[in-house]
Amino acid sequence: MSYTLPEFLAHAVAMEEEAAERYLELADMMEAHDNLEVAKVFRDMHRFSNLHRDSIRERIGDMVKLPAIKSWQYRWTTPPEVGDDDAFDSMMTPFNALTYARENESRAMNYYRSVAKESDDAEVKRLGAEFAEEEQEHTEALDEWLERTPPT
Ligand code: ZN
């Protein structure tokens, strides 16, 4: 998994965009379930993902044309037991939603860590490590919420 800088940045932008979209959906679901506290957590995460995407885009500028990447490389994974969208929506208790988000944050963290470890490019290594740390903070924030949320 040794990426060039543009390849790596393309992945990072796509991952942040995916995270932002999913967090918006999760926030809406939690509002529908009348859990405004957890909805706010997801709205904050949505904002952080957008900010991160914008700062990555700024770094890229318009000098580099980003390569196309495949959706399986950045899409969030749905829990395997979930069938269609309706089932997904109704099983999303606050605890499930937080667990789902946590799994995908930790997946992003591991992705960035392995990039930082395996890349030959010094800048990719540096950014990979920096982004992995951010994802670790997100994972830990979700862990704290999971501790306070009844497992239903
Ligand atoms: Zn994150």
PDB file of C-alpha atoms and ligand atoms in Angstrom:
ATOM      1  CA  MET A   1       0.000   0.000   0.000  1.00  0.00           C
ATOM      2  CA  SER A   2       2.575   2.553  -1.009  1.00  0.00           C
ATOM      3  CA  TYR A   3       0.708   5.547  -2.326  1.00  0.00           C
ATOM      4  CA  THR A   4       1.900   8.623  -4.110  1.00  0.00           C
ATOM      5  CA  LEU A   5       0.904  11.843  -2.367  1.00  0.00           C
ATOM      6  CA  PRO A   6      -1.992  12.599  -4.789  1.00  0.00           C
ATOM      7  CA  GLU A   7      -3.317   9.039  -4.407  1.00  0.00           C
ATOM      8  CA  PHE A   8      -3.173   9.300  -0.660  1.00  0.00           C
ATOM      9  CA  LEU A   9      -4.870  12.713  -0.600  1.00  0.00           C
ATOM     10  CA  ALA A  10      -7.607  11.445  -2.941  1.00  0.00           C
ATOM     11  CA  HIS A  11      -8.330   8.657  -0.470  1.00  0.00           C
ATOM     12  CA  ALA A  12      -8.318  10.991   2.482  1.00  0.00           C
ATOM     13  CA  VAL A  13     -10.753  13.423   0.818  1.00  0.00           C
ATOM     14  CA  ALA A  14     -13.082  10.563  -0.187  1.00  0.00           C
ATOM     15  CA  MET A  15     -12.972   9.080   3.324  1.00  0.00           C
ATOM     16  CA  GLU A  16     -13.761  12.391   4.992  1.00  0.00           C
ATOM     17  CA  GLU A  17     -16.611  13.021   2.573  1.00  0.00           C
ATOM     18  CA  GLU A  18     -18.029   9.578   3.215  1.00  0.00           C
ATOM     19  CA  ALA A  19     -17.743  10.098   6.983  1.00  0.00           C
ATOM     20  CA  ALA A  20     -19.451  13.490   6.739  1.00  0.00           C
ATOM     21  CA  GLU A  21     -22.380  12.009   4.801  1.00  0.00           C
ATOM     22  CA  ARG A  22     -22.806   9.068   7.132  1.00  0.00           C
ATOM     23  CA  TYR A  23     -22.680  11.330  10.210  1.00  0.00           C
ATOM     24  CA  LEU A  24     -25.387  13.527   8.770  1.00  0.00           C
ATOM     25  CA  GLU A  25     -27.590  10.448   8.239  1.00  0.00           C
ATOM     26  CA  LEU A  26     -26.868   9.209  11.742  1.00  0.00           C
ATOM     27  CA  ALA A  27     -27.673  12.627  13.216  1.00  0.00           C
ATOM     28  CA  ASP A  28     -31.027  12.666  11.399  1.00  0.00           C
ATOM     29  CA  MET A  29     -31.796   9.141  12.604  1.00  0.00           C
ATOM     30  CA  MET A  30     -31.021  10.054  16.198  1.00  0.00           C
ATOM     31  CA  GLU A  31     -33.270  13.082  15.950  1.00  0.00           C
ATOM     32  CA  ALA A  32     -36.036  10.848  14.618  1.00  0.00           C
ATOM     33  CA  HIS A  33     -35.427   8.644  17.692  1.00  0.00           C
ATOM     34  CA  ASP A  34     -35.605  11.728  19.917  1.00  0.00           C
ATOM     35  CA  ASN A  35     -32.058  11.378  21.118  1.00  0.00           C
ATOM     36  CA  LEU A  36     -30.844  14.926  20.715  1.00  0.00           C
ATOM     37  CA  GLU A  37     -27.685  14.398  22.734  1.00  0.00           C
ATOM     38  CA  VAL A  38     -26.316  11.701  20.461  1.00  0.00           C
ATOM     39  CA  ALA A  39     -27.618  13.601  17.413  1.00  0.00           C
ATOM     40  CA  LYS A  40     -25.405  16.484  18.502  1.00  0.00           C
ATOM     41  CA  VAL A  41     -22.374  14.188  18.759  1.00  0.00           C
ATOM     42  CA  PHE A  42     -22.932  13.146  15.149  1.00  0.00           C
ATOM     43  CA  ARG A  43     -23.515  16.729  13.993  1.00  0.00           C
ATOM     44  CA  ASP A  44     -20.176  17.668  15.583  1.00  0.00           C
ATOM     45  CA  MET A  45     -18.462  14.717  13.874  1.00  0.00           C
ATOM     46  CA  HIS A  46     -20.067  15.785  10.614  1.00  0.00           C
ATOM     47  CA  ARG A  47     -18.576  19.252  11.036  1.00  0.00           C
ATOM     48  CA  PHE A  48     -15.123  17.880  11.908  1.00  0.00           C
ATOM     49  CA  SER A  49     -15.139  15.664   8.818  1.00  0.00           C
ATOM     50  CA  ASN A  50     -16.032  18.607   6.603  1.00  0.00           C
ATOM     51  CA  LEU A  51     -13.335  20.763   8.180  1.00  0.00           C
ATOM     52  CA  HIS A  52     -10.776  18.036   7.715  1.00  0.00           C
ATOM     53  CA  ARG A  53     -11.788  17.529   4.082  1.00  0.00           C
ATOM     54  CA  ASP A  54     -11.525  21.277   3.449  1.00  0.00           C
ATOM     55  CA  SER A  55      -8.077  21.475   4.990  1.00  0.00           C
ATOM     56  CA  ILE A  56      -6.901  18.525   2.889  1.00  0.00           C
ATOM     57  CA  ARG A  57      -8.332  20.172  -0.227  1.00  0.00           C
ATOM     58  CA  GLU A  58      -6.546  23.388   0.657  1.00  0.00           C
ATOM     59  CA  ARG A  59      -3.288  21.512   0.913  1.00  0.00           C
ATOM     60  CA  ILE A  60      -3.858  19.986  -2.495  1.00  0.00           C
ATOM     61  CA  GLY A  61      -4.668  23.328  -4.129  1.00  0.00           C
ATOM     62  CA  ASP A  62      -5.484  23.010  -7.797  1.00  0.00           C
ATOM     63  CA  MET A  63      -2.058  21.947  -8.910  1.00  0.00           C
ATOM     64  CA  VAL A  64      -2.661  18.266  -8.511  1.00  0.00           C
ATOM     65  CA  LYS A  65      -5.354  16.355 -10.303  1.00  0.00           C
ATOM     66  CA  LEU A  66      -6.545  13.662  -7.936  1.00  0.00           C
ATOM     67  CA  PRO A  67      -6.711  10.138  -9.305  1.00  0.00           C
ATOM     68  CA  ALA A  68     -10.026   8.294  -9.301  1.00  0.00           C
ATOM     69  CA  ILE A  69     -10.379   5.720  -6.550  1.00  0.00           C
ATOM     70  CA  LYS A  70     -12.714   2.796  -6.011  1.00  0.00           C
ATOM     71  CA  SER A  71     -15.644   3.157  -3.676  1.00  0.00           C
ATOM     72  CA  TRP A  72     -14.892   0.009  -1.653  1.00  0.00           C
ATOM     73  CA  GLN A  73     -11.674   1.673  -0.621  1.00  0.00           C
ATOM     74  CA  TYR A  74     -13.426   4.386   1.342  1.00  0.00           C
ATOM     75  CA  ARG A  75     -17.122   3.545   1.830  1.00  0.00           C
ATOM     76  CA  TRP A  76     -18.225   2.833   5.361  1.00  0.00           C
ATOM     77  CA  THR A  77     -19.005  -0.790   6.003  1.00  0.00           C
ATOM     78  CA  THR A  78     -22.492  -1.664   7.160  1.00  0.00           C
ATOM     79  CA  PRO A  79     -22.833  -4.206   9.948  1.00  0.00           C
ATOM     80  CA  PRO A  80     -23.178  -7.605   8.210  1.00  0.00           C
ATOM     81  CA  GLU A  81     -26.446  -8.455   9.958  1.00  0.00           C
ATOM     82  CA  VAL A  82     -28.182  -5.470   8.384  1.00  0.00           C
ATOM     83  CA  GLY A  83     -30.128  -6.194   5.223  1.00  0.00           C
ATOM     84  CA  ASP A  84     -31.895  -3.285   3.586  1.00  0.00           C
ATOM     85  CA  ASP A  85     -32.090   0.412   4.403  1.00  0.00           C
ATOM     86  CA  ASP A  86     -35.285   0.075   6.450  1.00  0.00           C
ATOM     87  CA  ALA A  87     -33.770  -2.551   8.715  1.00  0.00           C
ATOM     88  CA  PHE A  88     -30.721  -0.363   9.037  1.00  0.00           C
ATOM     89  CA  ASP A  89     -32.787   2.600  10.121  1.00  0.00           C
ATOM     90  CA  SER A  90     -34.852   0.753  12.707  1.00  0.00           C
ATOM     91  CA  MET A  91     -31.901  -1.053  14.291  1.00  0.00           C
ATOM     92  CA  MET A  92     -30.060   2.199  14.800  1.00  0.00           C
ATOM     93  CA  THR A  93     -30.506   2.713  18.498  1.00  0.00           C
ATOM     94  CA  PRO A  94     -28.079   5.279  19.897  1.00  0.00           C
ATOM     95  CA  PHE A  95     -25.833   2.452  21.063  1.00  0.00           C
ATOM     96  CA  ASN A  96     -25.843   0.742  17.663  1.00  0.00           C
ATOM     97  CA  ALA A  97     -25.270   4.011  15.853  1.00  0.00           C
ATOM     98  CA  LEU A  98     -22.310   4.870  18.072  1.00  0.00           C
ATOM     99  CA  THR A  99     -20.891   1.364  17.636  1.00  0.00           C
ATOM    100  CA  TYR A 100     -21.281   1.598  13.875  1.00  0.00           C
ATOM    101  CA  ALA A 101     -19.536   4.971  13.755  1.00  0.00           C
ATOM    102  CA  ARG A 102     -16.820   3.730  16.097  1.00  0.00           C
ATOM    103  CA  GLU A 103     -16.086   0.722  13.878  1.00  0.00           C
ATOM    104  CA  ASN A 104     -15.690   2.908  10.842  1.00  0.00           C
ATOM    105  CA  GLU A 105     -13.546   5.489  12.648  1.00  0.00           C
ATOM    106  CA  SER A 106     -11.290   2.726  13.834  1.00  0.00           C
ATOM    107  CA  ARG A 107     -11.126   1.334  10.310  1.00  0.00           C
ATOM    108  CA  ALA A 108     -10.037   4.787   9.074  1.00  0.00           C
ATOM    109  CA  MET A 109      -7.456   4.993  11.861  1.00  0.00           C
ATOM    110  CA  ASN A 110      -5.999   1.611  10.903  1.00  0.00           C
ATOM    111  CA  TYR A 111      -5.951   2.598   7.253  1.00  0.00           C
ATOM    112  CA  TYR A 112      -3.977   5.776   7.977  1.00  0.00           C
ATOM    113  CA  ARG A 113      -1.647   3.910  10.311  1.00  0.00           C
ATOM    114  CA  SER A 114      -0.803   1.302   7.720  1.00  0.00           C
ATOM    115  CA  VAL A 115      -0.238   4.032   5.125  1.00  0.00           C
ATOM    116  CA  ALA A 116       2.112   5.832   7.517  1.00  0.00           C
ATOM    117  CA  LYS A 117       3.965   2.614   8.155  1.00  0.00           C
ATOM    118  CA  GLU A 118       4.190   1.288   4.618  1.00  0.00           C
ATOM    119  CA  SER A 119       4.653   4.343   2.442  1.00  0.00           C
ATOM    120  CA  ASP A 120       8.006   5.236   0.917  1.00  0.00           C
ATOM    121  CA  ASP A 121       7.012   8.870   0.562  1.00  0.00           C
ATOM    122  CA  ALA A 122       8.047  11.037   3.534  1.00  0.00           C
ATOM    123  CA  GLU A 123       5.107  13.419   3.193  1.00  0.00           C
ATOM    124  CA  VAL A 124       2.597  10.566   2.888  1.00  0.00           C
ATOM    125  CA  LYS A 125       4.109   9.004   6.004  1.00  0.00           C
ATOM    126  CA  ARG A 126       3.883  12.261   7.920  1.00  0.00           C
ATOM    127  CA  LEU A 127       0.293  13.002   6.892  1.00  0.00           C
ATOM    128  CA  GLY A 128      -0.771   9.396   7.401  1.00  0.00           C
ATOM    129  CA  ALA A 129       0.477   9.511  10.985  1.00  0.00           C
ATOM    130  CA  GLU A 130      -1.181  12.882  11.571  1.00  0.00           C
ATOM    131  CA  PHE A 131      -4.539  11.710  10.189  1.00  0.00           C
ATOM    132  CA  ALA A 132      -4.333   8.442  12.129  1.00  0.00           C
ATOM    133  CA  GLU A 133      -4.021  10.469  15.308  1.00  0.00           C
ATOM    134  CA  GLU A 134      -7.121  12.484  14.447  1.00  0.00           C
ATOM    135  CA  GLU A 135      -9.083   9.298  13.817  1.00  0.00           C
ATOM    136  CA  GLN A 136      -7.857   7.923  17.103  1.00  0.00           C
ATOM    137  CA  GLU A 137      -9.284  10.984  18.848  1.00  0.00           C
ATOM    138  CA  HIS A 138     -12.616  10.416  17.104  1.00  0.00           C
ATOM    139  CA  THR A 139     -12.576   6.761  18.117  1.00  0.00           C
ATOM    140  CA  GLU A 140     -11.867   7.684  21.731  1.00  0.00           C
ATOM    141  CA  ALA A 141     -14.611  10.316  21.776  1.00  0.00           C
ATOM    142  CA  LEU A 142     -17.086   7.704  20.550  1.00  0.00           C
ATOM    143  CA  ASP A 143     -15.817   5.243  23.176  1.00  0.00           C
ATOM    144  CA  GLU A 144     -16.631   7.769  25.879  1.00  0.00           C
ATOM    145  CA  TRP A 145     -20.151   8.134  24.525  1.00  0.00           C
ATOM    146  CA  LEU A 146     -20.550   4.377  24.309  1.00  0.00           C
ATOM    147  CA  GLU A 147     -19.689   4.084  27.995  1.00  0.00           C
ATOM    148  CA  ARG A 148     -22.501   6.474  28.840  1.00  0.00           C
ATOM    149  CA  THR A 149     -25.048   4.888  26.513  1.00  0.00           C
ATOM    150  CA  PRO A 150     -27.199   1.910  27.524  1.00  0.00           C
ATOM    151  CA  PRO A 151     -26.461  -1.099  25.278  1.00  0.00           C
ATOM    152  CA  THR A 152     -29.876  -1.534  23.703  1.00  0.00           C
TER     153      THR A 152
HETATM  154 ZN    ZN B   1     -12.823  10.580  11.983  1.00  0.00          ZN
END
